[in-house]
Coordinates of C-alpha atoms in Angstrom, one line a residue:
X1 CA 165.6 7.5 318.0
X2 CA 166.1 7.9 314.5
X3 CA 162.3 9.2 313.8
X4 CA 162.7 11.5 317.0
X5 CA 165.9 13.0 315.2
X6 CA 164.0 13.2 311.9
X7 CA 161.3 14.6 313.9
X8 CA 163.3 17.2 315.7
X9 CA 165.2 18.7 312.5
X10 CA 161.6 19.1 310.7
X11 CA 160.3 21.0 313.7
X12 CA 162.9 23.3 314.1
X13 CA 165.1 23.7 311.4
X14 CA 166.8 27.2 312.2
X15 CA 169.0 24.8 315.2
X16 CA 170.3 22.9 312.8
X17 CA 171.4 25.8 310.1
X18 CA 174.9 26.4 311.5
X19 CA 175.8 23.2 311.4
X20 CA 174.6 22.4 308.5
X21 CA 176.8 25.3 306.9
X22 CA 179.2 23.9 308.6
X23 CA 178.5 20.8 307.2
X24 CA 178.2 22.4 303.6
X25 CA 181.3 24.5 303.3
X26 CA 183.7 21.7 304.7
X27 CA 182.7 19.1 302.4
X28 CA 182.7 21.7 299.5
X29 CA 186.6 22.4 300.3
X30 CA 187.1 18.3 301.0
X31 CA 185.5 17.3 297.6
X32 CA 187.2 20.3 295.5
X33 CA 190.7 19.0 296.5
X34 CA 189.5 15.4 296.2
X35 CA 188.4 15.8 292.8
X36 CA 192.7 16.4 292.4
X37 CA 192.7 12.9 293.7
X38 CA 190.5 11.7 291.1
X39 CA 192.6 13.8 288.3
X40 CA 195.9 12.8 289.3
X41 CA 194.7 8.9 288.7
X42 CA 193.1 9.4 285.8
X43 CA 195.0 7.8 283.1
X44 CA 197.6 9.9 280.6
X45 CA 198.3 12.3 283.6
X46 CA 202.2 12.6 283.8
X47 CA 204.1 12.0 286.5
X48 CA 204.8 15.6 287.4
X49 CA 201.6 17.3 287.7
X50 CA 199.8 14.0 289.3
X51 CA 202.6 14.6 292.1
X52 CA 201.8 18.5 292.4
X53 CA 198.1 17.6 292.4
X54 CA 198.3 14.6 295.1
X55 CA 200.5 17.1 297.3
X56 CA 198.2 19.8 297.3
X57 CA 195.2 17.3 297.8
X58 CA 196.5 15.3 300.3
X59 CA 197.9 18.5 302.5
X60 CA 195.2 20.8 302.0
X61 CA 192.8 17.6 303.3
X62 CA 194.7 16.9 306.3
X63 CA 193.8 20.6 306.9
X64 CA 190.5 20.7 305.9
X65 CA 189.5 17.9 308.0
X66 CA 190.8 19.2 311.5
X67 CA 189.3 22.4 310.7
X68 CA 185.9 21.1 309.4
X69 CA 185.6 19.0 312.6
X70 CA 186.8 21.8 315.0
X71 CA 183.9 24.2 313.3
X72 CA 181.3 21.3 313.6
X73 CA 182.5 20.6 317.0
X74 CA 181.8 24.1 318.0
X75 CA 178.9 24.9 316.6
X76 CA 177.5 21.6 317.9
X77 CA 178.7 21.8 321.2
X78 CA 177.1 25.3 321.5
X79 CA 174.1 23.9 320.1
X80 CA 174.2 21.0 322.2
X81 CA 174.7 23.3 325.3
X82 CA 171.6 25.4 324.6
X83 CA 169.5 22.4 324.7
X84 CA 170.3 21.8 328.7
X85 CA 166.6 22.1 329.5
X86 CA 165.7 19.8 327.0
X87 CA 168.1 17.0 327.7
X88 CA 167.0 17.2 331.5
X89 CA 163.3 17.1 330.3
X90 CA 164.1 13.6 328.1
X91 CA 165.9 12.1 331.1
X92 CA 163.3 12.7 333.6
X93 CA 160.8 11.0 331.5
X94 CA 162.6 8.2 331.5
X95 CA 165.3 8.0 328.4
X96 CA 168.7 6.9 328.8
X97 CA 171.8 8.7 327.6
X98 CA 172.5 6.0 325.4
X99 CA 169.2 7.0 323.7
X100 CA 169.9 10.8 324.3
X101 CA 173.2 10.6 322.8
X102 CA 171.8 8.3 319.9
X103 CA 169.0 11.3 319.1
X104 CA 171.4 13.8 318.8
X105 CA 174.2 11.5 317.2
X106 CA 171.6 11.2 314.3
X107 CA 170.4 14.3 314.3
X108 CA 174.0 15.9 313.3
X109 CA 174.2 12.7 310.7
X110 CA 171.2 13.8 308.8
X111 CA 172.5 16.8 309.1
X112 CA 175.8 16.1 308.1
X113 CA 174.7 14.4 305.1
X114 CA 172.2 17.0 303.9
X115 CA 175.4 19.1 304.0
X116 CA 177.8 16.9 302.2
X117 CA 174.5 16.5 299.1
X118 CA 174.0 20.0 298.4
X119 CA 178.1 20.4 298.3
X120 CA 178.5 18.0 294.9
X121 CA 177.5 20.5 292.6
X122 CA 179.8 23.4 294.0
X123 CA 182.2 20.9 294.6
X124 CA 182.5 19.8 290.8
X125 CA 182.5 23.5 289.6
X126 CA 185.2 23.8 292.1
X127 CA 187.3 21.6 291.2
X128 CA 187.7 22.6 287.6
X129 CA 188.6 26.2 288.6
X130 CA 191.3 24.6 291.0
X131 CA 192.4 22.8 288.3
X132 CA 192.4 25.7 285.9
X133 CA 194.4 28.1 288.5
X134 CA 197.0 24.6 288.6
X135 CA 197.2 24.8 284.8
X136 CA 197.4 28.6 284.6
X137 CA 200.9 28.4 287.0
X138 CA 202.2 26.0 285.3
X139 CA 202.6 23.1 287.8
X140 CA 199.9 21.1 285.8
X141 CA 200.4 20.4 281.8
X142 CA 198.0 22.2 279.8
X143 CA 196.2 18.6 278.1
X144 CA 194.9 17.2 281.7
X145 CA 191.1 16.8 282.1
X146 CA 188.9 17.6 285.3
X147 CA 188.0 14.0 287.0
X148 CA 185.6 14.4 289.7
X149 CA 184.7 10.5 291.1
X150 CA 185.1 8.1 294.3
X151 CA 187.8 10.1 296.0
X152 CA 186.0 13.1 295.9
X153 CA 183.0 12.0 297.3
X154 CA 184.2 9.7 299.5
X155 CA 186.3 12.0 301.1
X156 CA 183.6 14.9 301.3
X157 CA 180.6 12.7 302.9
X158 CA 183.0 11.2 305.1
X159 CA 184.7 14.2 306.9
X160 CA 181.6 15.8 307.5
X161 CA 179.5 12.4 308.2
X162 CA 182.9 11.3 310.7
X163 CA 183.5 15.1 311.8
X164 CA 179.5 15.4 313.0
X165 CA 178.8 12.8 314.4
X166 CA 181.8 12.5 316.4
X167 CA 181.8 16.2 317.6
X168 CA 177.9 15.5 318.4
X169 CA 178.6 12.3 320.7
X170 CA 181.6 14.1 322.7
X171 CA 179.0 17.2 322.9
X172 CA 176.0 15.3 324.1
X173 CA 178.2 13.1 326.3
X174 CA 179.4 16.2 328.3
X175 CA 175.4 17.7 328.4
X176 CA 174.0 14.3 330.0
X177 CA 176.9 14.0 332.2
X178 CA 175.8 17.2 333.5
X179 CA 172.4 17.1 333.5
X180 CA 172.9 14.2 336.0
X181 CA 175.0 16.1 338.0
X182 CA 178.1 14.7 337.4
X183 CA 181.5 16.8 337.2
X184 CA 184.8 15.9 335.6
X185 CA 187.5 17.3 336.7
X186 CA 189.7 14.7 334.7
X187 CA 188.1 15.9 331.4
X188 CA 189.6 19.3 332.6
X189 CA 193.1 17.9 333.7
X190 CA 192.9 16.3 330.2
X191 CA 192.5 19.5 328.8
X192 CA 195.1 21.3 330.5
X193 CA 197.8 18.2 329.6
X194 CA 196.7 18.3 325.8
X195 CA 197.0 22.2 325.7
X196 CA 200.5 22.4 327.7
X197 CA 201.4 18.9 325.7
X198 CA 200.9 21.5 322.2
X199 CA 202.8 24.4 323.7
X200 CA 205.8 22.3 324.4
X201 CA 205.6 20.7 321.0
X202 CA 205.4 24.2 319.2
X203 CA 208.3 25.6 321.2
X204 CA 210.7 22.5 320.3
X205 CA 209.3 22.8 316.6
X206 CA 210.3 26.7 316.6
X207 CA 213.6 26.1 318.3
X208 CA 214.4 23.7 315.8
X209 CA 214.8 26.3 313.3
X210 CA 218.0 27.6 314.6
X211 CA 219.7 24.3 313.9
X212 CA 218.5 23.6 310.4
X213 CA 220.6 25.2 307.5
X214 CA 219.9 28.7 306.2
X215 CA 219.7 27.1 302.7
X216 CA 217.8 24.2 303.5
X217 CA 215.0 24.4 301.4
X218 CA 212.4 22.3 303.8
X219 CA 213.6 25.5 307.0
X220 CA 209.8 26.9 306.5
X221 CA 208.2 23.8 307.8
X222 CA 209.5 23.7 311.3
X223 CA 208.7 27.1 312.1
X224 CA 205.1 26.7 310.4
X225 CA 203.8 23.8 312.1
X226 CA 205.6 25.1 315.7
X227 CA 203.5 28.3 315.3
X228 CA 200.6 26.2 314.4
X229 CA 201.1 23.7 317.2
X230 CA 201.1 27.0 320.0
X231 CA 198.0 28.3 318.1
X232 CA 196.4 24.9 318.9
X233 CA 197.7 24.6 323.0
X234 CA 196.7 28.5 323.2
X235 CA 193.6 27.7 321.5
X236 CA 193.4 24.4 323.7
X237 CA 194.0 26.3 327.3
X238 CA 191.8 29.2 326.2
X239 CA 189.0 28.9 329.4
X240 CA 192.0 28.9 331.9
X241 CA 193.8 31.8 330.0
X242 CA 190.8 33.8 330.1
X243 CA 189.7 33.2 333.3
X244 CA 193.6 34.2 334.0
X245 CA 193.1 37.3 332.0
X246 CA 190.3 38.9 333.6
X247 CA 191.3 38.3 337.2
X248 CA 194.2 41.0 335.9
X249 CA 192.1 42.7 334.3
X250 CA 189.0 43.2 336.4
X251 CA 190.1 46.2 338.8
X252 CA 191.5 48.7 335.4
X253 CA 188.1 47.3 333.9
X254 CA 186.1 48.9 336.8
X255 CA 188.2 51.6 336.9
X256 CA 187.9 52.4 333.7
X257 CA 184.6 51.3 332.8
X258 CA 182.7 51.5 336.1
X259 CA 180.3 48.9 336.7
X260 CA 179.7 48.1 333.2
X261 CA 183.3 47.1 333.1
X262 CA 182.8 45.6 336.4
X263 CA 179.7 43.5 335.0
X264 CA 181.4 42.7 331.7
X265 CA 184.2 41.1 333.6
X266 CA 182.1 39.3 336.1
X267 CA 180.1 37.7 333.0
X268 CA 183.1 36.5 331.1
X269 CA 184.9 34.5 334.1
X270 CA 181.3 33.5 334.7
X271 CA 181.2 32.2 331.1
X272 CA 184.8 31.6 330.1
X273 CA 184.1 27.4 329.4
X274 CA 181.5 28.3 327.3
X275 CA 183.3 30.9 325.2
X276 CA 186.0 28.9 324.3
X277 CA 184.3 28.4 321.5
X278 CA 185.0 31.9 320.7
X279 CA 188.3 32.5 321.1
X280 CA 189.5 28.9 320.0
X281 CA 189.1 29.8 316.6
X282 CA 189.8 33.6 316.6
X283 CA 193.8 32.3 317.8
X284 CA 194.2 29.6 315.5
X285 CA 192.7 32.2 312.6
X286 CA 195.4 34.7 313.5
X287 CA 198.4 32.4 314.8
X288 CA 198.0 30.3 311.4
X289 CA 197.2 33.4 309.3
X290 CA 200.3 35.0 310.5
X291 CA 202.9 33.3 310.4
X292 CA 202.0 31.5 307.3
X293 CA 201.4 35.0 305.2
X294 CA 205.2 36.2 306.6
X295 CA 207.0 33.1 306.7
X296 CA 205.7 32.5 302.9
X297 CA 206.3 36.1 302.2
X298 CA 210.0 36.1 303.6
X299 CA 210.5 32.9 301.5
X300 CA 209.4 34.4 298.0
X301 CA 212.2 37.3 298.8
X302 CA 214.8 35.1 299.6
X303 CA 214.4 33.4 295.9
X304 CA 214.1 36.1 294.1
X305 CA 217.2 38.1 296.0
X306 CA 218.8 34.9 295.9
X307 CA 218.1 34.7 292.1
X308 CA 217.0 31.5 292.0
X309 CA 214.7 29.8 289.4
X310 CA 211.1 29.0 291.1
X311 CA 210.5 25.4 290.9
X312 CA 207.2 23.6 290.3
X313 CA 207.8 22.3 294.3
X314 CA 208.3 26.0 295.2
X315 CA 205.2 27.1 293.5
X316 CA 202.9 23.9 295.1
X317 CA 204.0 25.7 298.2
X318 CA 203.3 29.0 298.0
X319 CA 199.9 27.9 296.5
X320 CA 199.3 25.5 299.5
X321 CA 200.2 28.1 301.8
X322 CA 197.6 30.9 300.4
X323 CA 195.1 27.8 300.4
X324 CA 195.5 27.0 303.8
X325 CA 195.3 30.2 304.3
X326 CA 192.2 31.0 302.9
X327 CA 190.6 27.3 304.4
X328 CA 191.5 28.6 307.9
X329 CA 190.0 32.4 307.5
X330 CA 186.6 31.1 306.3
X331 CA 186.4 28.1 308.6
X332 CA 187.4 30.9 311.6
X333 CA 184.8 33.4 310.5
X334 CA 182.0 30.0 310.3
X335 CA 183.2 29.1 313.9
X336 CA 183.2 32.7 315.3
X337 CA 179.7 33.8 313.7
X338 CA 178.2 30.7 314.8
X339 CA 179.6 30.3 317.9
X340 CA 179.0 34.3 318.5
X341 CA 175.3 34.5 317.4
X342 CA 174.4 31.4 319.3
X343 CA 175.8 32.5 322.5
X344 CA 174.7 35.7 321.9
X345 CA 171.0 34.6 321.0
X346 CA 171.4 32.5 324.1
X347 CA 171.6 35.5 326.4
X348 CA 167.8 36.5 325.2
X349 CA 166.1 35.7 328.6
X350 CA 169.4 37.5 330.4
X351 CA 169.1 40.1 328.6
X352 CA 165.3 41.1 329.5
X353 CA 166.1 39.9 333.1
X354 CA 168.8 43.0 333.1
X355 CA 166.1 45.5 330.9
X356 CA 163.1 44.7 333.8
X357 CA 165.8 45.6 336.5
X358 CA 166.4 48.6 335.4
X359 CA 169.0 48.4 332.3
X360 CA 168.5 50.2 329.0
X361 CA 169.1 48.8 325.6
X362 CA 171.8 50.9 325.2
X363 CA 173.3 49.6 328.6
X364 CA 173.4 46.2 327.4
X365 CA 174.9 47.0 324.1
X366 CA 177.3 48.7 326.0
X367 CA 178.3 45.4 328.3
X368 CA 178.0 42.9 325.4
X369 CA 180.5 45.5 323.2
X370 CA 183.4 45.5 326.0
X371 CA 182.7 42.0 326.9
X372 CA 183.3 41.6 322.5
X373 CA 186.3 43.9 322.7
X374 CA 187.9 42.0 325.6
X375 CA 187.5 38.5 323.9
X376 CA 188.9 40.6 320.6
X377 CA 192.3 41.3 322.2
X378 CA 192.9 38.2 324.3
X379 CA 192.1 36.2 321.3
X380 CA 194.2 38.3 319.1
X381 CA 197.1 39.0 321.6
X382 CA 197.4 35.1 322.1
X383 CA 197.4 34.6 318.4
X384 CA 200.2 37.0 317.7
X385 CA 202.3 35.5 320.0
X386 CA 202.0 32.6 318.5
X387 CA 202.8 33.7 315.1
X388 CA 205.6 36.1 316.1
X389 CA 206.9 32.9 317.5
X390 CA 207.2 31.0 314.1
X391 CA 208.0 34.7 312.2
X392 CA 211.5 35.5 314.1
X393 CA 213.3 32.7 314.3
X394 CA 213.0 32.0 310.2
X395 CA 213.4 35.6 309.4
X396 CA 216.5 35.5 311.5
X397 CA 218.2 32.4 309.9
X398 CA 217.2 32.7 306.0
X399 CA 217.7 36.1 306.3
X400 CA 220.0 37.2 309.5
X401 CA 217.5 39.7 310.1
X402 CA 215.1 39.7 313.1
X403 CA 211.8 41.3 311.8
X404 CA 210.7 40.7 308.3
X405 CA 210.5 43.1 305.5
X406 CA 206.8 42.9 305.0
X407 CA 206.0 45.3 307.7
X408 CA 202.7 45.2 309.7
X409 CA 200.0 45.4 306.5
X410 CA 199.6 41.6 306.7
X411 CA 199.2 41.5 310.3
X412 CA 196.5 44.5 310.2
X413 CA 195.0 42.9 307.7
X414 CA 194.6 39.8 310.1
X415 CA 193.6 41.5 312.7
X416 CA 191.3 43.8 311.2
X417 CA 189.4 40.9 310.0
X418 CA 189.2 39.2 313.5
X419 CA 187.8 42.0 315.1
X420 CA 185.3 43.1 312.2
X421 CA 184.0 39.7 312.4
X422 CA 183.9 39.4 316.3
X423 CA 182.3 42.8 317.4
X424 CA 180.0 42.9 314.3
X425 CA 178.2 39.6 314.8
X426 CA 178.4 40.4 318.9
X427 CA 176.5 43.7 318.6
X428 CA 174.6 42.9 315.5
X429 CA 172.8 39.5 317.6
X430 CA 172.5 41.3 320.6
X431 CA 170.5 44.5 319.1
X432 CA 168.4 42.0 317.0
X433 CA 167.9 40.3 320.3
X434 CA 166.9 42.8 322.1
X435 CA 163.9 43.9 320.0
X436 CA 162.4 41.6 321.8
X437 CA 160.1 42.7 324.6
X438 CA 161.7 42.0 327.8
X439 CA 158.4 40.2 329.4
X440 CA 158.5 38.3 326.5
X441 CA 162.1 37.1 326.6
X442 CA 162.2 36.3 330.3
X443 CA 158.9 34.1 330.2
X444 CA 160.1 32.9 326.7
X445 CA 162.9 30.1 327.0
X446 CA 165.8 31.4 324.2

């Protein structure tokens, strides 16, 4: 199964580029903070920039590594999806799933590792700007060398190597399982435990703020991980909050859009499991974003009003933050793009199926844009719940206010981002895919 994997990624190579991007940028990220593994144990490091490298390492990898596996995940699960056809085709001829799930398992291994290779070299150049930017605020001495060895490396290949191949078994296990017909509705009951099981663990994180001291210097951290944790449960309950959604929404929709809103709303609840994909990382991306810009941002006030001297634990933290930060909003753009343009690509043979009935080009645009715009705002309302849920309750105890003082840029900012990224790759697949004659993308499988 190993030659057929081979086999398959040197046949078609543009399946497998998403992944391994995916692939790519995760291990880049995993092996630039590793490298501070590697610093921090070099010998002559003192005591108190080894500990401000190891923190930032060790957090900003715990990070990294859920959202490298949740951008493999989707991007393989998509993939994975898309191959229906083909997995039925290999089990009528007589393979197992056992040799199925092997042929795709090492598929996304090659992969992974192609991925994780090609990272090194950015990886090393990385890591000494990292270091530099450490240095330059003062929460590394200036004397400490760039190291770049076994915990880098070890760490990068195995993220992506675990993160692939795992996301690629649970992907492939769900296609056989339904190419032979079977349904699951415990995977689904699963789902809905694990989502709700999130939301209740956010709520009791954010309503632990309240009884924490104003002046406790540790206060950001329960609000932070609660909005995080409702990110996660929205992000987790996402087909059943959709589908939710547009059974609201599907009479103003007609209403308002006639029977292109009509048809956009029919399609989404028709395709709501599948584009989970979609909205899972578009309300982590603004949940996290959020609340982790204004919580940080109310923080740096409170010092300096305070008058307080910034630590070098204060500035790890404010760098962590931005970090995490910035790891989430690429990671979220990988995962929506991919996850966008393969759906999206997908819909070829639908698409020409709609043009030979009668449908212009300009009608489908027109469906695929308020289908886009709909998965915008639930994905973005759902998000800003979640971070308005970690915002308030720390503005109001470190600073007896309710809103912060950093006004809505930040949060248009997010948001502007979101949608940019969501209706341009929607609109931007869907007219490349639609230069495509429609006899030639019915007949032709997409």
């Amino acid at each position: 199964m190993l030659f057929l994997a081979v086999r398959s990624i040197r046949k078609r190579p543009g399946r497998f580029l998403a992944t391994l991007l995916s692939a790519f940028l995760g291990a880049v990220i995993i092996m630039t903070f590793g490298s501070l593994h590697d610093t921090a144990a070099a010998p002559g490091v003192d005591k108190v920039s080894a500990e401000s490298m190891t923190i930032s390492a060790s957090v900003v990898g715990g990070y990294g590594s859920l959202l490298v596996f949740f951008a493999i995940a989707s991007t393989l699960t998509v993939g994975v999806r898309q191959r229906a056809e083909e997995i039925q085709l290999l089990r009528r001829t007589g393979a197992t799933p056992a040799q199925v799930t092997r042929m795709v398992v090492g598929e996304a291994a090659v992969v992974a590792l192609a991925g994780a290779a090609l990272a090194v070299g950015p990886a090393v150049l990385g890591g000494r700007l990292l270091l530099d930017l450490f240095k330059d605020s003062g929460q590394v001495a200036a004397g400490v060398d760039p190291a770049f060895g076994a915990m880098a490396l070890g760490s990068g290949f195995g993220v992506a190597l675990l993160a692939s191949v795992g996301a690629a078994f649970l992907a492939v296990r769900r296609a056989t399982r339904a190419a032979a017909g079977a349904r699951g509705p415990a995977r689904g009951r699963g789902r809905t435990l694990a989502g709700c099981a999130a939301l209740v663990a956010g709520a009791g994180g954010v309503l632990t703020t309240y009884a924490v001291d104003p002046a406790e210097e540790m206060l950001m951290a329960f609000p932070a991980y609660g909005a995080i944790l409702l990110s996660v449960g929205f992000a987790v309950l996402a087909p059943a909050l959709l589908g939710r959604i547009l059974g609201l929404l599907r009479g103003p929709l007609a209403a308002v859009g006639g029977a292109g809103g009509y048809l956009s709303a029919r399609n989404l609840r028709r395709r709501r499991a599948e584009l989970a994909g979609v909205l899972m990382p578009m309300i982590i991306f603004t949940g996290m974003a959020t609340a982790t810009l204004y919580i940080q941002g109310v923080e740096s006030d409170w010092v300096t009003r305070s008058g307080l001297d910034r630590t070098v634990e204060d500035k790890n933290l404010e760098t962590l933050n931005l970090v995490v930060v910035g790891i989430i909003v690429v990671f979220s753009c990988i995962m929506l793009v991919n996850s966008l343009y393969a759906a999206t690509t997908y819909r070829r043979r639908e698409f020409g199926q709609q043009r030979l009935a009668g449908a212009t080009p300009g009608q489908v645009l027109g469906v695929v844009g308020r289908e886009a715009v709909i998965l915008t705002l639930t994905g973005l309302t759902l998000g800003t719940v979640a971070g308005i849920a970690g915002i308030i309750p720390f503005t109001m105890v470190r600073t007896d206010q309710v809103l912060p003082d950093q006004g809505p840029g930040t949060w248009l900012a997010v948001m502007a981002v979101a949608t940019a990224v969501t209706l341009g790759t929607s609109l931007g697949t869907a007219r490349r895919t639609l230069t495509t004659p429609a006899i030639d993308a019915v007949t032709v499988a997409a």
